[in-house]
Short mmCIF file of C-alpha atoms in Angstrom, two decimals:
data_model
loop_
_atom_site.label_atom_id
_atom_site.label_comp_id
_atom_site.label_asym_id
_atom_site.label_seq_id
_atom_site.Cartn_x
_atom_site.Cartn_y
_atom_site.Cartn_z
CA MET A 1 19.35 -9.41 -29.04
CA SER A 2 16.61 -11.75 -27.80
CA VAL A 3 12.87 -11.06 -27.89
CA LEU A 4 12.95 -10.66 -24.11
CA ASP A 5 15.62 -7.97 -24.44
CA GLN A 6 13.44 -5.97 -26.79
CA ASN A 7 10.33 -6.15 -24.60
CA TYR A 8 11.76 -4.26 -21.64
CA ASN A 9 12.96 -0.70 -21.27
CA PRO A 10 16.27 -1.20 -19.39
CA THR A 11 16.23 2.31 -17.92
CA LEU A 12 12.68 2.53 -16.52
CA SER A 13 10.89 0.55 -13.81
CA VAL A 14 7.70 0.65 -11.73
CA ASP A 15 7.67 -0.31 -8.04
CA CYS A 16 4.53 -0.71 -5.92
CA VAL A 17 4.24 -0.15 -2.17
CA ILE A 18 1.19 -2.26 -1.31
CA PHE A 19 -0.14 -1.51 2.17
CA GLY A 20 -2.66 -3.62 4.05
CA PHE A 21 -4.18 -3.50 7.53
CA ASP A 22 -5.13 -6.54 9.65
CA SER A 23 -6.95 -4.59 12.41
CA LYS A 24 -3.79 -4.38 14.51
CA SER A 25 -0.78 -3.54 12.34
CA LEU A 26 0.12 -1.96 9.01
CA LYS A 27 1.41 -4.57 6.57
CA ILE A 28 3.44 -4.40 3.38
CA LEU A 29 3.29 -6.99 0.59
CA LEU A 30 6.81 -8.01 -0.41
CA ILE A 31 8.37 -10.43 -2.89
CA GLU A 32 11.19 -12.73 -1.78
CA GLN A 33 13.98 -11.95 -4.25
CA THR A 34 16.51 -14.39 -2.81
CA LYS A 35 16.58 -16.27 0.50
CA ASN A 36 15.46 -13.85 3.25
CA ILE A 37 15.96 -10.84 0.97
CA TYR A 38 12.75 -9.07 -0.03
CA LYS A 39 11.83 -6.48 -2.64
CA LEU A 40 8.81 -4.39 -3.53
CA PRO A 41 6.53 -5.75 -6.25
CA GLY A 42 7.46 -4.25 -9.59
CA SER A 43 9.47 -4.69 -12.73
CA LEU A 44 11.22 -3.04 -15.61
CA VAL A 45 8.55 -1.47 -17.79
CA ILE A 46 7.51 -3.12 -21.02
CA LYS A 47 8.07 -0.85 -23.98
CA ASN A 48 5.06 1.11 -25.25
CA GLU A 49 3.05 0.44 -22.07
CA ASP A 50 1.54 3.28 -20.02
CA LEU A 51 3.00 3.49 -16.49
CA ASP A 52 -0.38 3.65 -14.74
CA VAL A 53 -1.67 0.69 -16.74
CA TYR A 54 1.46 -1.27 -15.95
CA ALA A 55 1.27 -0.53 -12.21
CA ASP A 56 -2.38 -1.59 -12.19
CA ARG A 57 -1.49 -4.83 -13.97
CA VAL A 58 1.31 -5.60 -11.50
CA LEU A 59 -1.15 -5.12 -8.65
CA LYS A 60 -3.83 -7.28 -10.26
CA GLU A 61 -1.39 -10.09 -11.07
CA LEU A 62 -0.05 -10.10 -7.52
CA THR A 63 -3.31 -9.82 -5.57
CA GLY A 64 -6.03 -10.87 -7.99
CA LEU A 65 -7.95 -7.75 -7.02
CA LYS A 66 -9.54 -5.12 -9.27
CA ASN A 67 -10.44 -1.47 -8.65
CA VAL A 68 -7.94 -1.14 -5.81
CA TYR A 69 -6.73 2.25 -4.55
CA LEU A 70 -3.52 3.02 -6.48
CA LYS A 71 -1.63 6.30 -6.59
CA GLN A 72 1.66 7.44 -8.11
CA PHE A 73 3.70 9.26 -5.47
CA PHE A 74 7.34 9.74 -6.48
CA THR A 75 10.07 9.09 -9.05
CA PHE A 76 13.44 7.82 -7.88
CA GLY A 77 16.26 8.78 -10.24
CA ALA A 78 19.57 8.93 -8.36
CA PRO A 79 22.36 7.92 -10.80
CA ASN A 80 23.75 5.27 -8.43
CA ARG A 81 20.50 3.90 -6.96
CA ILE A 82 21.21 0.47 -8.49
CA SER A 83 24.87 -0.09 -7.64
CA LYS A 84 25.23 -3.29 -5.58
CA PRO A 85 26.79 -6.08 -7.70
CA GLU A 86 24.21 -8.62 -6.49
CA ASP A 87 21.33 -6.31 -7.48
CA ILE A 88 22.77 -5.65 -10.93
CA LEU A 89 23.37 -9.37 -11.48
CA TRP A 90 19.81 -10.22 -10.42
CA ILE A 91 18.31 -7.73 -12.88
CA GLU A 92 20.53 -8.80 -15.76
CA ASN A 93 19.80 -12.49 -15.16
CA ASN A 94 16.04 -12.00 -14.84
CA TYR A 95 15.46 -9.49 -17.63
CA LYS A 96 18.36 -10.27 -19.96
CA VAL A 97 19.29 -6.60 -20.24
CA LYS A 98 22.44 -4.64 -19.50
CA VAL A 99 21.95 -2.41 -16.46
CA LYS A 100 23.18 1.16 -16.66
CA ARG A 101 20.85 3.60 -14.93
CA ILE A 102 17.30 2.79 -13.86
CA ILE A 103 14.67 5.41 -13.03
CA SER A 104 11.78 4.05 -10.99
CA THR A 105 8.28 5.50 -10.73
CA ALA A 106 6.68 4.44 -7.45
CA TYR A 107 3.02 3.84 -6.61
CA TYR A 108 1.33 3.04 -3.35
CA SER A 109 -1.78 0.96 -2.96
CA LEU A 110 -4.20 0.23 -0.12
CA ILE A 111 -5.78 -3.21 0.29
CA LYS A 112 -8.30 -4.66 2.71
CA ILE A 113 -6.68 -7.78 4.15
CA ALA A 114 -9.21 -10.58 4.55
CA PRO A 115 -8.56 -14.30 5.16
CA GLY A 116 -7.67 -15.97 1.87
CA THR A 117 -8.13 -12.80 -0.20
CA THR A 118 -4.72 -12.96 -1.87
CA LYS A 119 -3.39 -16.30 -0.59
CA LEU A 120 -3.27 -18.05 -3.98
CA TYR A 121 -1.49 -15.14 -5.65
CA GLU A 122 0.95 -14.70 -2.75
CA LYS A 123 2.04 -18.32 -3.09
CA LYS A 124 2.38 -18.06 -6.87
CA HIS A 125 4.60 -15.00 -6.66
CA ASN A 126 6.43 -15.99 -3.45
CA ALA A 127 4.98 -12.95 -1.69
CA GLN A 128 4.35 -12.30 1.99
CA TRP A 129 2.56 -9.75 4.13
CA LEU A 130 5.09 -8.40 6.66
CA ASN A 131 4.79 -5.76 9.38
CA VAL A 132 5.99 -2.37 8.12
CA ALA A 133 7.43 -1.56 11.56
CA GLU A 134 9.73 -4.59 11.36
CA ILE A 135 11.21 -3.85 7.92
CA ASN A 136 14.72 -2.37 8.03
CA ASN A 137 16.36 -3.80 4.93
CA LEU A 138 15.22 -4.51 1.38
CA ALA A 139 16.84 -5.19 -1.98
CA PHE A 140 17.96 -2.31 -4.18
CA ASP A 141 16.93 1.06 -2.67
CA HIS A 142 13.46 -0.25 -1.87
CA ILE A 143 13.71 0.61 1.83
CA GLU A 144 13.89 4.28 0.79
CA ILE A 145 10.90 3.83 -1.51
CA LEU A 146 8.97 2.20 1.34
CA LYS A 147 9.84 5.04 3.74
CA LYS A 148 8.76 7.63 1.17
CA GLY A 149 5.54 5.71 0.52
CA LEU A 150 4.75 5.55 4.23
CA LYS A 151 5.40 9.28 4.63
CA THR A 152 3.11 9.96 1.68
CA LEU A 153 0.38 7.82 3.24
CA GLN A 154 0.76 9.64 6.57
CA ASN A 155 0.35 13.02 4.86
CA GLU A 156 -2.57 11.79 2.76
CA LEU A 157 -4.35 10.58 5.87
CA LYS A 158 -4.09 14.06 7.42
CA PHE A 159 -5.82 15.79 4.53
CA ASN A 160 -7.94 13.04 3.00
CA PRO A 161 -9.35 10.73 5.70
CA ALA A 162 -11.24 8.74 3.06
CA VAL A 163 -8.06 6.76 2.43
CA CYS A 164 -8.33 4.98 5.79
CA PHE A 165 -11.57 3.34 4.65
CA GLU A 166 -9.66 1.69 1.79
CA LEU A 167 -8.00 -0.43 4.49
CA LEU A 168 -11.14 -1.28 6.46
CA PRO A 169 -13.85 -3.89 5.85
CA LYS A 170 -17.24 -2.70 4.60
CA ASN A 171 -18.56 -2.49 8.18
CA PHE A 172 -16.17 -1.45 10.92
CA SER A 173 -16.01 -0.23 14.50
CA LEU A 174 -14.88 3.24 15.57
CA ARG A 175 -12.01 1.57 17.39
CA GLU A 176 -10.74 0.14 14.11
CA ILE A 177 -10.56 3.65 12.64
CA GLN A 178 -8.58 4.82 15.65
CA ASN A 179 -6.27 1.81 15.32
CA ILE A 180 -5.50 2.74 11.72
CA TYR A 181 -4.70 6.34 12.63
CA GLU A 182 -2.50 5.33 15.56
CA VAL A 183 -0.59 2.70 13.61
CA ILE A 184 -0.01 4.80 10.49
CA GLN A 185 0.75 8.07 12.28
CA ASP A 186 2.63 6.31 15.13
CA ILE A 187 0.70 8.39 17.68
CA SER A 188 -1.68 7.55 20.54
CA TYR A 189 -4.94 9.52 20.61
CA ASP A 190 -7.27 10.29 23.48
CA ASN A 191 -10.14 7.83 23.10
CA ARG A 192 -12.88 10.27 24.08
CA ASN A 193 -11.73 13.11 21.80
CA PHE A 194 -11.12 10.76 18.90
CA ARG A 195 -14.58 9.21 19.19
CA LYS A 196 -16.16 12.67 19.45
CA LYS A 197 -14.60 13.74 16.16
CA LEU A 198 -15.66 10.50 14.50
CA MET A 199 -19.25 10.94 15.64
CA GLY A 200 -19.25 14.40 14.09
CA ALA A 201 -18.36 13.05 10.65
CA LYS A 202 -21.59 12.80 8.61
CA TYR A 203 -20.06 10.28 6.22
CA ILE A 204 -19.55 7.66 8.97
CA ILE A 205 -22.97 5.96 9.16
CA PRO A 206 -24.07 3.59 11.96
CA THR A 207 -25.47 0.23 10.86
CA LYS A 208 -27.79 -2.14 12.71
CA GLU A 209 -24.96 -4.64 13.14
CA LYS A 210 -22.58 -5.23 16.03
CA GLN A 211 -19.26 -7.00 16.41
CA LYS A 212 -19.39 -10.78 16.75
CA ALA A 213 -17.22 -13.25 18.66
CA VAL A 214 -15.43 -10.63 20.78
CA ALA A 215 -14.46 -10.93 24.44
CA HIS A 216 -15.70 -7.43 25.27
CA LYS A 217 -19.09 -5.80 24.82
CA PRO A 218 -19.86 -5.88 21.07
CA ALA A 219 -19.43 -2.46 19.48
CA ILE A 220 -21.76 -0.95 16.91
CA LEU A 221 -20.49 -1.26 13.35
CA TYR A 222 -20.39 1.67 10.94
CA LYS A 223 -20.00 2.15 7.20
CA PHE A 224 -18.40 4.83 5.05
CA ASP A 225 -20.61 6.83 2.66
CA LYS A 226 -18.44 8.12 -0.19
CA LYS A 227 -21.20 10.29 -1.68
CA ILE A 228 -21.76 12.13 1.60
CA TYR A 229 -18.00 12.49 2.03
CA ASP A 230 -17.57 14.04 -1.40
CA ALA A 231 -20.50 16.39 -0.82
CA THR A 232 -19.60 17.56 2.69
CA PHE A 233 -15.86 17.25 3.21
CA LYS A 234 -13.91 20.49 2.83
CA GLU A 235 -10.38 21.52 3.72
CA THR A 236 -11.82 24.02 6.18
CA ASN A 237 -13.13 21.18 8.34
CA LEU A 238 -10.29 18.72 7.92
CA PHE A 239 -10.69 15.49 9.79
CA ASN A 240 -7.15 16.10 11.02
CA LEU A 241 -6.84 14.38 14.36
#
């Protein structure tokens, strides 16, 4: 058995659903496995490595970013989840292990997409940001992992609105918050009611800045105050739009 064989646990993997938002659409960071076939970032787990540490390392290596929102959300363990001959062959060729049954622990992450933020790392790992709404097929069972990750994000947004600010720039408009909610929840909200609820949130603080280089009247920019959020947000006053 080679050194490479001994480094990997052939029955355990980590897969990461990395979401990003470009002010208009929800994106997912995917790796091109073969021509026009994409997979989620992840790998078989190295022996004796903590799962959370490994997921964080995968994220850092792929994006170059530190201290990014990362959360474990599900474990996929169906006996036949890796059954396609081409998938088995790809794993065996890349990891030099014999595939039997692989259990995958999945994480989802939220990243602020900014010009050039992850460009170098995307090129190195043959990764691309693609629209979540346009994804209907992935390698392995990764489409099911993506769907579960999106559902988890939708539920998290209902009960913990702080997660939406992980996708926004430091200063943002109220419209950008509404865009995130509408895109993730796949729902259109009444502008007036939505804005009213936003204005009632003490942790959304107006700044002295306004939007720049926009065709319409520049909107006031706001910032998120995590300390105020932690001190004032309760389940009895859920920001559940």
